[in-house]
Coordinates of C-alpha atoms in Angstrom, one line a residue:
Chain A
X43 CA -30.6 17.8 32.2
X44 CA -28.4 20.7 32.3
X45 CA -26.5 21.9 29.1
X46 CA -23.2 20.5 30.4
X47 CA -22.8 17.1 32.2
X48 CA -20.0 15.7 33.5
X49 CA -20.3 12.7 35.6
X50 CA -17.4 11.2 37.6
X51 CA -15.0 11.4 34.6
X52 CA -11.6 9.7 35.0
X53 CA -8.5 10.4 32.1
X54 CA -5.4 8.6 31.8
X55 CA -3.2 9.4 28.9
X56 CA -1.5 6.4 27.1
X57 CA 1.5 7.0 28.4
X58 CA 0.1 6.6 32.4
X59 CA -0.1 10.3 32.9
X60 CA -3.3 10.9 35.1
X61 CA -5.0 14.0 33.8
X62 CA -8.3 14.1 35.5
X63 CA -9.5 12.1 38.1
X64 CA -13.5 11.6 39.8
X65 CA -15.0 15.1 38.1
X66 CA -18.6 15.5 38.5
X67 CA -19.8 19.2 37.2
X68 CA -22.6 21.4 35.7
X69 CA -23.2 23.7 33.4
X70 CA -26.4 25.8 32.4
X71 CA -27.1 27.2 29.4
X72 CA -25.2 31.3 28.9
X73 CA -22.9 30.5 31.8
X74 CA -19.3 32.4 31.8
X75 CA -17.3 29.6 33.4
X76 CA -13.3 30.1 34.1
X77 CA -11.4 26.8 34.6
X78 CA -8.2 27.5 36.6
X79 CA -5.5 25.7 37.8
X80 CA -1.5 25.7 37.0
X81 CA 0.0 23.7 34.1
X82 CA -0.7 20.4 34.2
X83 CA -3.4 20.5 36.1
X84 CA -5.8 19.1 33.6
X85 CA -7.8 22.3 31.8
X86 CA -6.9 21.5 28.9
X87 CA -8.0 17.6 28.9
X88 CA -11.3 19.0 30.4
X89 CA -11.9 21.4 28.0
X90 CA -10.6 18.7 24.6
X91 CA -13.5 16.3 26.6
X92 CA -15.8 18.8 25.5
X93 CA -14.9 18.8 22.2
X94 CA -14.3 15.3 21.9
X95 CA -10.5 16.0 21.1
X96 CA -10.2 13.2 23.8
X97 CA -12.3 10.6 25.3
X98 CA -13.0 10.0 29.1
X99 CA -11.9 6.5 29.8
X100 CA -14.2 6.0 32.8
X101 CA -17.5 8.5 33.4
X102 CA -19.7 10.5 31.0
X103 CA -19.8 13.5 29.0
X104 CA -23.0 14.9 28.0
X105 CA -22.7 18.5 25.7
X106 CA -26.7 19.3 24.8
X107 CA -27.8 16.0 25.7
X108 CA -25.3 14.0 23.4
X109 CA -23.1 11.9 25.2
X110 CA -19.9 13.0 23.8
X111 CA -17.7 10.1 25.0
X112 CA -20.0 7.8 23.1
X113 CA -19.8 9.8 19.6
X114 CA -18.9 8.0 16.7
X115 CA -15.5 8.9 14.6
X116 CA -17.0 9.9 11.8
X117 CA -19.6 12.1 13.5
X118 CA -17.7 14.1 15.8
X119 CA -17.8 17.3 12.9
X120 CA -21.4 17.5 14.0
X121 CA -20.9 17.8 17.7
X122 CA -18.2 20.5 16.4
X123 CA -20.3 22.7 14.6
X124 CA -22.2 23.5 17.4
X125 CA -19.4 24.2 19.2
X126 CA -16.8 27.4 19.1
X127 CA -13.5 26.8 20.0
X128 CA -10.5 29.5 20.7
X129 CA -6.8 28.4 21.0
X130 CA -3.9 29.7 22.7
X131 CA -1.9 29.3 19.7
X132 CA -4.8 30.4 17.1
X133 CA -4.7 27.4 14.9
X134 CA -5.2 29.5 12.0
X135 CA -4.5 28.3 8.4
X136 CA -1.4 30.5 7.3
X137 CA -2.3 30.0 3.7
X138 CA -6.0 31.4 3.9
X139 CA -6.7 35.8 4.6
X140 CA -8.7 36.2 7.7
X141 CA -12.0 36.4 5.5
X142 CA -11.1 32.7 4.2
X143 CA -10.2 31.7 7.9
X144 CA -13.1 32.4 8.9
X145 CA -15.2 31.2 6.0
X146 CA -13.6 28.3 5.6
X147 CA -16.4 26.0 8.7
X148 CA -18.9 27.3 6.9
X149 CA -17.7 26.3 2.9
X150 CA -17.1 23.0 4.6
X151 CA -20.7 22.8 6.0
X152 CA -22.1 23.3 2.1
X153 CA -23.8 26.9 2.7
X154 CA -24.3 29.4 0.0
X155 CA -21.9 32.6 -1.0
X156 CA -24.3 35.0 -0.1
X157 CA -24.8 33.7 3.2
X158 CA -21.3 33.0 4.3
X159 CA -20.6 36.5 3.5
X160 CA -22.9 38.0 5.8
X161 CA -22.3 35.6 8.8
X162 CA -18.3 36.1 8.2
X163 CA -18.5 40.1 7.9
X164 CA -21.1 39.8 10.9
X165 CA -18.1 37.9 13.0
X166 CA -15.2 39.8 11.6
X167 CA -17.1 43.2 13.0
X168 CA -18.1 41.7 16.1
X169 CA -14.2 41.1 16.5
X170 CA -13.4 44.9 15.0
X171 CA -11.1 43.1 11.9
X172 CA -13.4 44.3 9.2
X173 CA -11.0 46.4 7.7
X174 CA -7.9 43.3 8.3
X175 CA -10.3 40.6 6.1
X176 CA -7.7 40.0 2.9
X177 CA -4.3 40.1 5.2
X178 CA -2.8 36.9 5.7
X179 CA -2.5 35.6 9.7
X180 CA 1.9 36.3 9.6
X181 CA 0.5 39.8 8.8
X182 CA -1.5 40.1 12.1
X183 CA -0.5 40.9 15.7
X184 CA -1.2 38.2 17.9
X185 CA -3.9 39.7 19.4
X186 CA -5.4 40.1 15.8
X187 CA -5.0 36.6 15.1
X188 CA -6.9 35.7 18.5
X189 CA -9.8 37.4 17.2
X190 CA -9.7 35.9 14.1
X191 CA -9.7 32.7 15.8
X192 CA -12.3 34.2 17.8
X193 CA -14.2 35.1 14.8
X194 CA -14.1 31.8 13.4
X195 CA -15.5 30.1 16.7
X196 CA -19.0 32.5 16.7
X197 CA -19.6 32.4 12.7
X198 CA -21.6 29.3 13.2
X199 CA -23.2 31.1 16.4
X200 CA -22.6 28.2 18.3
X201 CA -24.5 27.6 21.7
X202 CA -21.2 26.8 23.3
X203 CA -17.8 28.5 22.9
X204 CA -14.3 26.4 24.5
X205 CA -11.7 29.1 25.0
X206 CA -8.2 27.1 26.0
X207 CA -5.7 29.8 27.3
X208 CA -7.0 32.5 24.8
X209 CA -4.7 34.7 26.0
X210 CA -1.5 32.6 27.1
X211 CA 0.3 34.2 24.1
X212 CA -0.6 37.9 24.7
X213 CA 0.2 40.7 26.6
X214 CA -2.4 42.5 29.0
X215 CA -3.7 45.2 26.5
X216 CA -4.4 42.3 23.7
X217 CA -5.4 40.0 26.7
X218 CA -8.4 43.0 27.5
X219 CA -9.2 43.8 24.3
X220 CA -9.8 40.0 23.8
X221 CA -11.8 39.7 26.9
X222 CA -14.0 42.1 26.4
X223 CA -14.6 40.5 22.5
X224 CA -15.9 37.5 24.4
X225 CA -17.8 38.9 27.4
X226 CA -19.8 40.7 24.4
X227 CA -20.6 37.4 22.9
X228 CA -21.5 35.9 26.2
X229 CA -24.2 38.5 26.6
X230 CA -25.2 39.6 23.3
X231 CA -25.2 35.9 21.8
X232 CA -25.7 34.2 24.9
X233 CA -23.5 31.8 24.1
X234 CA -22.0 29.4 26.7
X235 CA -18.3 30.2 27.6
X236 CA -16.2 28.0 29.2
X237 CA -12.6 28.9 29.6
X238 CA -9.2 27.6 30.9
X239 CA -6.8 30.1 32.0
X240 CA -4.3 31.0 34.7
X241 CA -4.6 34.6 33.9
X242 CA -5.0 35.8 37.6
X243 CA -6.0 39.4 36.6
X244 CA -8.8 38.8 34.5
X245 CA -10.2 36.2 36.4
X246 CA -10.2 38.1 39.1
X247 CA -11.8 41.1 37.7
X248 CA -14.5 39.3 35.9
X249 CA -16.2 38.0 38.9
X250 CA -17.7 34.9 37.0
X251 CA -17.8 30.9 37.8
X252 CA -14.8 29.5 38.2
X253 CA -13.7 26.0 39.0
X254 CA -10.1 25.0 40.5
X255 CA -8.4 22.3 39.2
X256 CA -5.0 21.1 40.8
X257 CA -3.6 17.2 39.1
X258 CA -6.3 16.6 37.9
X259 CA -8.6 16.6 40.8
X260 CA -12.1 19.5 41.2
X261 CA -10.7 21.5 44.2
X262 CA -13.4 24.3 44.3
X263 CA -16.1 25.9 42.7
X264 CA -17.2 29.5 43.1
X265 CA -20.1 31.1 41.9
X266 CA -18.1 34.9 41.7
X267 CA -15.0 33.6 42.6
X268 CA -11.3 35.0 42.4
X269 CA -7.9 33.2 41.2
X270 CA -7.6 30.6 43.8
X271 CA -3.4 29.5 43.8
X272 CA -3.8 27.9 47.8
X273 CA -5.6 24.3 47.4
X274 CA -7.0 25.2 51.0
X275 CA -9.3 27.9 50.1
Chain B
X733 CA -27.2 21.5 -3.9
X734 CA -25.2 21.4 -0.8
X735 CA -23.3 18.6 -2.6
X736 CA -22.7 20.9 -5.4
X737 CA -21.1 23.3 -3.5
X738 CA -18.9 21.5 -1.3
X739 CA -17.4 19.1 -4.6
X740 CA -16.8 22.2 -6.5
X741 CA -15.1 23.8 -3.6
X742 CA -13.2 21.4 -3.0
X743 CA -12.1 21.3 -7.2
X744 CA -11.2 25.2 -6.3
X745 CA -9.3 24.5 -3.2
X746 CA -7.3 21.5 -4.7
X747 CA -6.5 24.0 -7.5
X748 CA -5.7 26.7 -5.3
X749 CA -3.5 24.2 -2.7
X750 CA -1.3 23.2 -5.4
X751 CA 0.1 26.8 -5.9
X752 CA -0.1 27.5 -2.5
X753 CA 2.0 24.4 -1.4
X754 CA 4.7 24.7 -4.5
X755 CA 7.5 23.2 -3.7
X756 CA 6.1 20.6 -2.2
X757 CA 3.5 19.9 -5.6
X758 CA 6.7 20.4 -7.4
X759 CA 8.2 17.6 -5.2
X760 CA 5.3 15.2 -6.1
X761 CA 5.1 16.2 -10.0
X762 CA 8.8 15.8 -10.1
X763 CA 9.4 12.4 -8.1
X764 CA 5.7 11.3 -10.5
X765 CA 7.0 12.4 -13.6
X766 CA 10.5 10.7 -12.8
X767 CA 9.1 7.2 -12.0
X768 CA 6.6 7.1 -14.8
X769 CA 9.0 8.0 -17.6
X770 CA 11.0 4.7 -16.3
X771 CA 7.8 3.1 -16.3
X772 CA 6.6 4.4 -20.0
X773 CA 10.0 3.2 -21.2
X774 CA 9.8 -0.3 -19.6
X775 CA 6.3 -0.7 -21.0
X776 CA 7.7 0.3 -24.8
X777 CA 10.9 -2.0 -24.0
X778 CA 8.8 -4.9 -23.4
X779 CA 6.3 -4.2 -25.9
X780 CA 9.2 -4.2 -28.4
X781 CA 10.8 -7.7 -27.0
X782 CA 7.7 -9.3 -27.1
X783 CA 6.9 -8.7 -30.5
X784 CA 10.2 -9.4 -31.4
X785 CA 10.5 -12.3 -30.0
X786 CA 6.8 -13.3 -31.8
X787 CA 7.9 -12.1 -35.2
X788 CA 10.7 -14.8 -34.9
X789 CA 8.7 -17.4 -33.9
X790 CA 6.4 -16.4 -36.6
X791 CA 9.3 -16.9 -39.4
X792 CA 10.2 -20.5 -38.1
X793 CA 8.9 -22.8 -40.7
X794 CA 8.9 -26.3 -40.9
X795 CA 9.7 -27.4 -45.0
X796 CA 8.4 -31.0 -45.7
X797 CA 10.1 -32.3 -49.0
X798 CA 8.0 -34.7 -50.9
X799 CA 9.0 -37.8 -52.5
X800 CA 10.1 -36.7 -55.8
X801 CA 8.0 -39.6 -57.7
X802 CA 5.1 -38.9 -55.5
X803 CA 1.6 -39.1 -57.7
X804 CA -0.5 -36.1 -57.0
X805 CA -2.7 -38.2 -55.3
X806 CA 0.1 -38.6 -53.4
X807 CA 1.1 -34.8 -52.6
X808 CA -2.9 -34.1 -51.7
X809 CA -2.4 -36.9 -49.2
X810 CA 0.5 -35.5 -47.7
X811 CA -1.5 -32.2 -47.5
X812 CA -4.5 -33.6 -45.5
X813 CA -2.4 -35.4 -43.2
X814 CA -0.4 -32.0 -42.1
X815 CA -3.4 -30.4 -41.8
X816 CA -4.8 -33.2 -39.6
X817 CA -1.7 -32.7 -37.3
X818 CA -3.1 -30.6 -34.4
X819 CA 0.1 -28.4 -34.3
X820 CA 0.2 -27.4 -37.6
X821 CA -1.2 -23.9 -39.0
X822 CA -3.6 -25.0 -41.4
X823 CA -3.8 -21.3 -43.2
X824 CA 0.0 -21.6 -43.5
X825 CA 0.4 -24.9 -45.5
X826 CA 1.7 -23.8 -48.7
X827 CA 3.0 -26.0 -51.6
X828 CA 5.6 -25.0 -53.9
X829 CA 6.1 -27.9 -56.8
X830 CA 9.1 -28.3 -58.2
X831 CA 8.8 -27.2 -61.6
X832 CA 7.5 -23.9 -59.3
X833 CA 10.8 -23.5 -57.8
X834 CA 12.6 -24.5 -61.0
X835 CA 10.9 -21.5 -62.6
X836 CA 11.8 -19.5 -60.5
X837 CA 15.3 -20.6 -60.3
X838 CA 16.1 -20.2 -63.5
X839 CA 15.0 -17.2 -63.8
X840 CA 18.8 -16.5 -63.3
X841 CA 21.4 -17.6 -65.6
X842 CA 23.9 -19.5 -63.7
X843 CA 21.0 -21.7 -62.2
X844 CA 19.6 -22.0 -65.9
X845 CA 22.7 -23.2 -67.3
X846 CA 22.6 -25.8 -64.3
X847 CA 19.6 -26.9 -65.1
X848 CA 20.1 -28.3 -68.7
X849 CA 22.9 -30.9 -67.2
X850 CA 19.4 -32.7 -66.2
X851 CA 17.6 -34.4 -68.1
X852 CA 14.4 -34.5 -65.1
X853 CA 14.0 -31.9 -62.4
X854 CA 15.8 -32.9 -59.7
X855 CA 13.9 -30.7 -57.3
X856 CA 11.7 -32.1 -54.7
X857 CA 8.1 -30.2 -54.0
X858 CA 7.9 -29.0 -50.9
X859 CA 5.2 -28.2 -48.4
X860 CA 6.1 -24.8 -46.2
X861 CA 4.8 -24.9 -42.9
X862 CA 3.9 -22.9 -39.4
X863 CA 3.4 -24.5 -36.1
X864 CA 0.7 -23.1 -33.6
X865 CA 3.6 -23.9 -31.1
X866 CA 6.3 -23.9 -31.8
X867 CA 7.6 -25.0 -28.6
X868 CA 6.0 -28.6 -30.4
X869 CA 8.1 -27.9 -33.5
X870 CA 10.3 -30.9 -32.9
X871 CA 7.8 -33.2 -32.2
X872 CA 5.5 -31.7 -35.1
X873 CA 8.6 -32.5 -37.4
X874 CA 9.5 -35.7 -36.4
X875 CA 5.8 -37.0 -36.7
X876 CA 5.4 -35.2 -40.4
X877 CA 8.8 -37.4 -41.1
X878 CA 6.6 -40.5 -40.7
X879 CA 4.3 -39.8 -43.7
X880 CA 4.5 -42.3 -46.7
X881 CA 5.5 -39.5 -49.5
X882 CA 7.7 -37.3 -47.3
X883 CA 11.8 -37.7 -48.1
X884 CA 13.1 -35.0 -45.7
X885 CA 12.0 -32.2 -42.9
X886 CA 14.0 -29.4 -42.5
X887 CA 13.6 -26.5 -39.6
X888 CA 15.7 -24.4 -38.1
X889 CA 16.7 -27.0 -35.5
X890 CA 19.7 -25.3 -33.4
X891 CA 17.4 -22.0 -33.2
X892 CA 14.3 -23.7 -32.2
X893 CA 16.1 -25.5 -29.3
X894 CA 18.3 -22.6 -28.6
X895 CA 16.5 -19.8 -28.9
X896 CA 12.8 -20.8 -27.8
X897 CA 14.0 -21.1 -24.2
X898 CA 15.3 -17.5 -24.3
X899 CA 12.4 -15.6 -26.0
X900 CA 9.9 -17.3 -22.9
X901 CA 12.7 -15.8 -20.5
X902 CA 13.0 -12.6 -21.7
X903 CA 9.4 -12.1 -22.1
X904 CA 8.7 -13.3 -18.9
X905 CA 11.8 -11.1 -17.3
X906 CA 10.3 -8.3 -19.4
X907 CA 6.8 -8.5 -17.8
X908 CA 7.8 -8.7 -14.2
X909 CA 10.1 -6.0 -14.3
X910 CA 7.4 -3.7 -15.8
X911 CA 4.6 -5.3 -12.7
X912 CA 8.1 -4.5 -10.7
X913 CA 8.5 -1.4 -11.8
X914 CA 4.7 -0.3 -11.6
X915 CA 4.2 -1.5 -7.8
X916 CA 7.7 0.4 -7.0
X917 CA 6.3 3.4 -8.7
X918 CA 3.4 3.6 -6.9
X919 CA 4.9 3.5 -3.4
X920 CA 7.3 5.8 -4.0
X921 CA 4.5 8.4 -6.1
X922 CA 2.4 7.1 -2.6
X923 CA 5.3 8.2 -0.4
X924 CA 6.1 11.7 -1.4
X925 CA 2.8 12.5 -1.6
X926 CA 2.4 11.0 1.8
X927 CA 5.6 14.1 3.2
X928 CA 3.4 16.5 1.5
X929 CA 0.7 15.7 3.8
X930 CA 2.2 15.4 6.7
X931 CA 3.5 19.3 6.7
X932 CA 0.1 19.6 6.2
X933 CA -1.4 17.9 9.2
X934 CA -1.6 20.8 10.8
X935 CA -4.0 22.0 8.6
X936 CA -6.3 18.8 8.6
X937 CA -6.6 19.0 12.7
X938 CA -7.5 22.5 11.6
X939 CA -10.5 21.5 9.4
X940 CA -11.4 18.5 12.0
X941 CA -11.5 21.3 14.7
X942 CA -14.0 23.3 13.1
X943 CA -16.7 20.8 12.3
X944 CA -15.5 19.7 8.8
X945 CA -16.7 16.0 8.0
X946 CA -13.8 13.5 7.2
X947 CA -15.3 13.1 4.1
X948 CA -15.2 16.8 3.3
X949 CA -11.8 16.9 4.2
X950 CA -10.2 14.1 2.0
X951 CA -12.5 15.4 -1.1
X952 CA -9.6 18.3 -1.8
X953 CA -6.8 15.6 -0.7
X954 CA -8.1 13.2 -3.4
X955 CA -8.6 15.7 -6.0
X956 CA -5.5 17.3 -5.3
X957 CA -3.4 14.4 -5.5
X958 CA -5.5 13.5 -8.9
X959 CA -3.9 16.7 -10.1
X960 CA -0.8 15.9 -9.4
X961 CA -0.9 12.6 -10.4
X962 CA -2.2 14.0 -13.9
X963 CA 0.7 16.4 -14.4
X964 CA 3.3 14.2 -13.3
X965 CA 2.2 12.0 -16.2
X966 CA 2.7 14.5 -18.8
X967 CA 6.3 14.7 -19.5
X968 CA 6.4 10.7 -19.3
X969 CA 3.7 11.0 -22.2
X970 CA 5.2 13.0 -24.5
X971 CA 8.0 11.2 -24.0
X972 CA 6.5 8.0 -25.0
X973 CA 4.3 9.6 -28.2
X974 CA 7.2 12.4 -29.2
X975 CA 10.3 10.0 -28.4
X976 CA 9.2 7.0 -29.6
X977 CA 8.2 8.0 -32.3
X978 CA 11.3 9.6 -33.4
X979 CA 13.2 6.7 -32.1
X980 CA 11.3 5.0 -34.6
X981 CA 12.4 6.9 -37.2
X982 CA 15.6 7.3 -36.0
X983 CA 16.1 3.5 -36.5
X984 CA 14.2 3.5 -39.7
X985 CA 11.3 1.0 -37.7
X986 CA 14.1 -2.0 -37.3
X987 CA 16.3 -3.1 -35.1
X988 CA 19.9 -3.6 -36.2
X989 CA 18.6 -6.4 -38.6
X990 CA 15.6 -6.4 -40.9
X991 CA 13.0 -9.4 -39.1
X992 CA 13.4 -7.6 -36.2
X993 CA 11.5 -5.0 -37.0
X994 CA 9.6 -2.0 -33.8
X995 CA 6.4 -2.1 -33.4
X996 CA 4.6 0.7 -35.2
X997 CA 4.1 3.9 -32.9
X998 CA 0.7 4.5 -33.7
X999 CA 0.1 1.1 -32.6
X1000 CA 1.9 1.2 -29.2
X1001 CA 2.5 5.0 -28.0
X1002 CA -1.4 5.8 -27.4
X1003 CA -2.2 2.7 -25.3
X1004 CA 1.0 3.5 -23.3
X1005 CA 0.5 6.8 -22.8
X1006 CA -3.3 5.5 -21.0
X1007 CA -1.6 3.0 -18.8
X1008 CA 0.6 6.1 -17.5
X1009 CA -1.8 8.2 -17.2
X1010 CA -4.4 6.1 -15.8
X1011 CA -1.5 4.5 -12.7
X1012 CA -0.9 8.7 -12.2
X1013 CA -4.4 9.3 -11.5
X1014 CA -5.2 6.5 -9.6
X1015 CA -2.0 6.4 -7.3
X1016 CA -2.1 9.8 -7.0
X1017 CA -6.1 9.9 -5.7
X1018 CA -5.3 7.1 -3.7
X1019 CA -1.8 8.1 -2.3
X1020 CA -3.2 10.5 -1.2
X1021 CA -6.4 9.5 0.4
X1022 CA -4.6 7.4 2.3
X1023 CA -2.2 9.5 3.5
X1024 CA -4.9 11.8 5.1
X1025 CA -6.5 9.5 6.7
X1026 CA -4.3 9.0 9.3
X1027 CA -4.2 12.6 10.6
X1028 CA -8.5 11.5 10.6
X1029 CA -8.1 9.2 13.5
X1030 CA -8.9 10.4 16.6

């Protein structure tokens, strides 16, 4: 079985919207894979599937063998810890500095002082915010607070790391500098990245997987493909 | 270990998330503190009324008069048969002969000088009386009437039938306002605290995102809202201990007349002051809780 499964997964939001409809896909273990498509065209759902924001409500999803669809409430955190995740819109906690952000998975998961400090100031330089670790998120460029997010995603090393429009919010130099943050992790952790954008220009000039979605239906998927905006290709 | 960690983690955070989130703890202490003092004074209000309303019924006697003639064969008789009467307080017969009261009667002048117009005593001795119920008193009196040796039974008639009725209401009106007031306290303690989570929602997706268990997640809720619970109740207890107790004072322990006399502080202000803080603690934990939990649904 391959690290990712999905198998002829149908979604239909409660209020009729379709948002994925018949997707069958693989994934193998250190894959870089982009998931394109305009708005609405159903990253997003695919990617929350993985996480098990949402449920399928026909087909499976298998992340590492567990059938995700199937996953109790009350153990979806463990599915999540082995999982990264990086949002457009950070999702930091404006309360906490970045070194608590980033700390705060691992305080939840029970894990010693010592050893949250290492793994946290091992993340935080990964991402180059070692010196940013007491500011507070409203004190960050948004570039800075992507890598914070970022930061908080690889802390647990998770196998797999979901990156939903990481750079939707930022301009080209932050959306780079991000980039290359998570092409590192992809090699040097060799991590699993799966990520939806419509960024044409770094698609393009990454030359990895990527898979076209368009209403919710699996038009293509490339190997080393390019931004595809003509459903023909 | 692990356990450890996370419960006194979640102490700090609770700690911490009550600065952090000021206004809105201020919000909860506030709307806490507001309800329980009404609470705390309903619960001293009805303590008062109650006992009150007890120490009156405790003062109604029933006086039996005994035939004046009556042997003292007779007068033990009369004795046994009260105390045979279900109703009747058998610790609170007491006899008072008449050469007792004409003692003490002429222990003033004007009664003494009344005295020596009779040649016998003209007093009749008496039996003095309680009732368990006195809700029975009538009936209690009327059977006592029947005895051989017994000339006349006196109680306070028009304040039995009058006022009995009332005491039950107001007790009763007492006690259901205060469950009232409690159950309305809680729901508006369980509201506020349930705005305060909600512009915090954000924050519990947050934790759910990153692999936090639910059960991690409501520990600093619960403890949190224990807090707050906990200092909203402190005002309303020093009100209760501080202000009643001067209140007491204040009135010299009575109120406007002498048999109705407020209970004793010490008695009443540290039991109340438990209730309130106990109802914070709890509604607060659970207010909470329960507010969190439906930002755990997925």
């Amino acid at each position: 079985m391959e690290f990712i499964e999905i198998n002829n997964v149908f979604k239909v939001y409660k209020n009729g919207v379709s948002a994925l409809a018949d997707i069958s896909l693989k994934i193998s273990k250190g894959d870089f894979v982009f998931i394109i498509g305009q708005s609405g065209s159903g990253k997003s759902t695919l990617t929350k599937l993985l996480y098990r924001e949402e449920k399928p409500n026909r087909g499976s999803v298998f992340v590492g063998g567990i059938n995700v669809g199937k996953l109790r409430n009350g153990n979806v955190y463990k599915l999540r810890r082995k999982i990264g995740v990086v949002f457009q819109d950070f999702k930091l906690l404006p309360k906490l500095t970045v070194y608590e952000n980033v700390a705060y998975p691992l305080e939840s998961y029970g894990m010693t002082k010592s050893e949250i400090r290492e793994r946290v100031k091992k993340a935080l330089d990964r991402v180059h915010l070692k010196d940013k670790m007491r500011s507070y998120p409203n004190q960050l460029s948004g570039g800075e607070q992507q890598r914070v997010c970022i930061a908080r995603a690889i802390v647990n090393e998770p196998k797999l790391i979901i990156c939903d429009e990481p750079t939707g919010d930022l301009d080209p130099k932050m959306s780079k500098e991000i980039m290359d943050v998570i092409e590192e992790i992809n090699k040097d952790l060799g991590s699993t990245i799966i990520m939806a954008t419509h960024d044409k220009t770094i698609v393009d000039k990454m030359k990895k997987r990527v898979i076209y979605l368009k209403d919710g239906v699996l038009i293509s998927d490339k190997k080393k493909g390019t931004y595809v905006e003509d459903e023909s290709v | 270990m692990r356990a450890f960690r996370i419960i006194g983690r979640s102490i700090r955070d609770a700690f911490k998330s009550v600065f952090r989130n000021f206004s809105l703890s201020m919000a909860s202490i506030s709307c806490t503190a507001v309800t329980l003092i009404i609470v705390a004074v309903a619960i001293l209000l009805t303590y008062n009324v109650n006992s009150i309303t007890k120490d009156l019924k405790d003062a109604l006697t029933i006086v039996v008069y005994v035939d004046r003639d009556a042997s003292e064969d007779d007068i033990a008789k009369v004795k046994i048969d009260l105390e045979n009467i279900n109703n009747v307080d058998t610790d609170s017969v007491r006899y008072e002969s008449k050469d007792d009261i004409k003692n003490e009667l002429i222990k003033d002048e004007q009664f003494a000088e009344l005295f020596n117009v009779f040649d016998t005593n003209p007093i009749d001795s008496r039996y003095i009386i309680r009732v368990k119920d006195v809700t029975k008193m009538a009936d209690t009196a009327s059977r006592i009437k029947e005895f051989a040796s017994v000339t006349k039974v006196e109680y306070g008639e028009s304040i039995v039938n009058r006022m009995l009725p009332m005491f039950d209401i107001v007790k009763n009106v007492s006690i259901i306002a205060v469950i009232a007031l409690i159950v309305v306290t809680c729901f508006l303690i369980g509201n506020t605290i349930k705005i305060t989570i909600f512009s915090r929602r954000q924050e519990i997706n947050i934790m759910r995102l990153v692999g936090t268990s639910n059960a991690v997640i409501k520990l600093p809720f619960l403890i949190e809202g224990f807090f707050l619970g906990i200092i909203g109740a402190i005002i309303p207890i020093l009100i209760t201990i501080f202000g009643y107790t001067f209140l007491y004072e204040f009135m010299g322990g009575k109120l406007l007349i002498e048999s109705m006399t407020l209970v004793q502080p010490d008695t009443i202000i540290y039991p109340t002051s438990l209730v309130i803080l106990i109802i914070a603690g709890i509604v607060g934990m659970f207010g909470s809780l329960n507010a969190v939990r439906r930002y755990l649904k997925i």
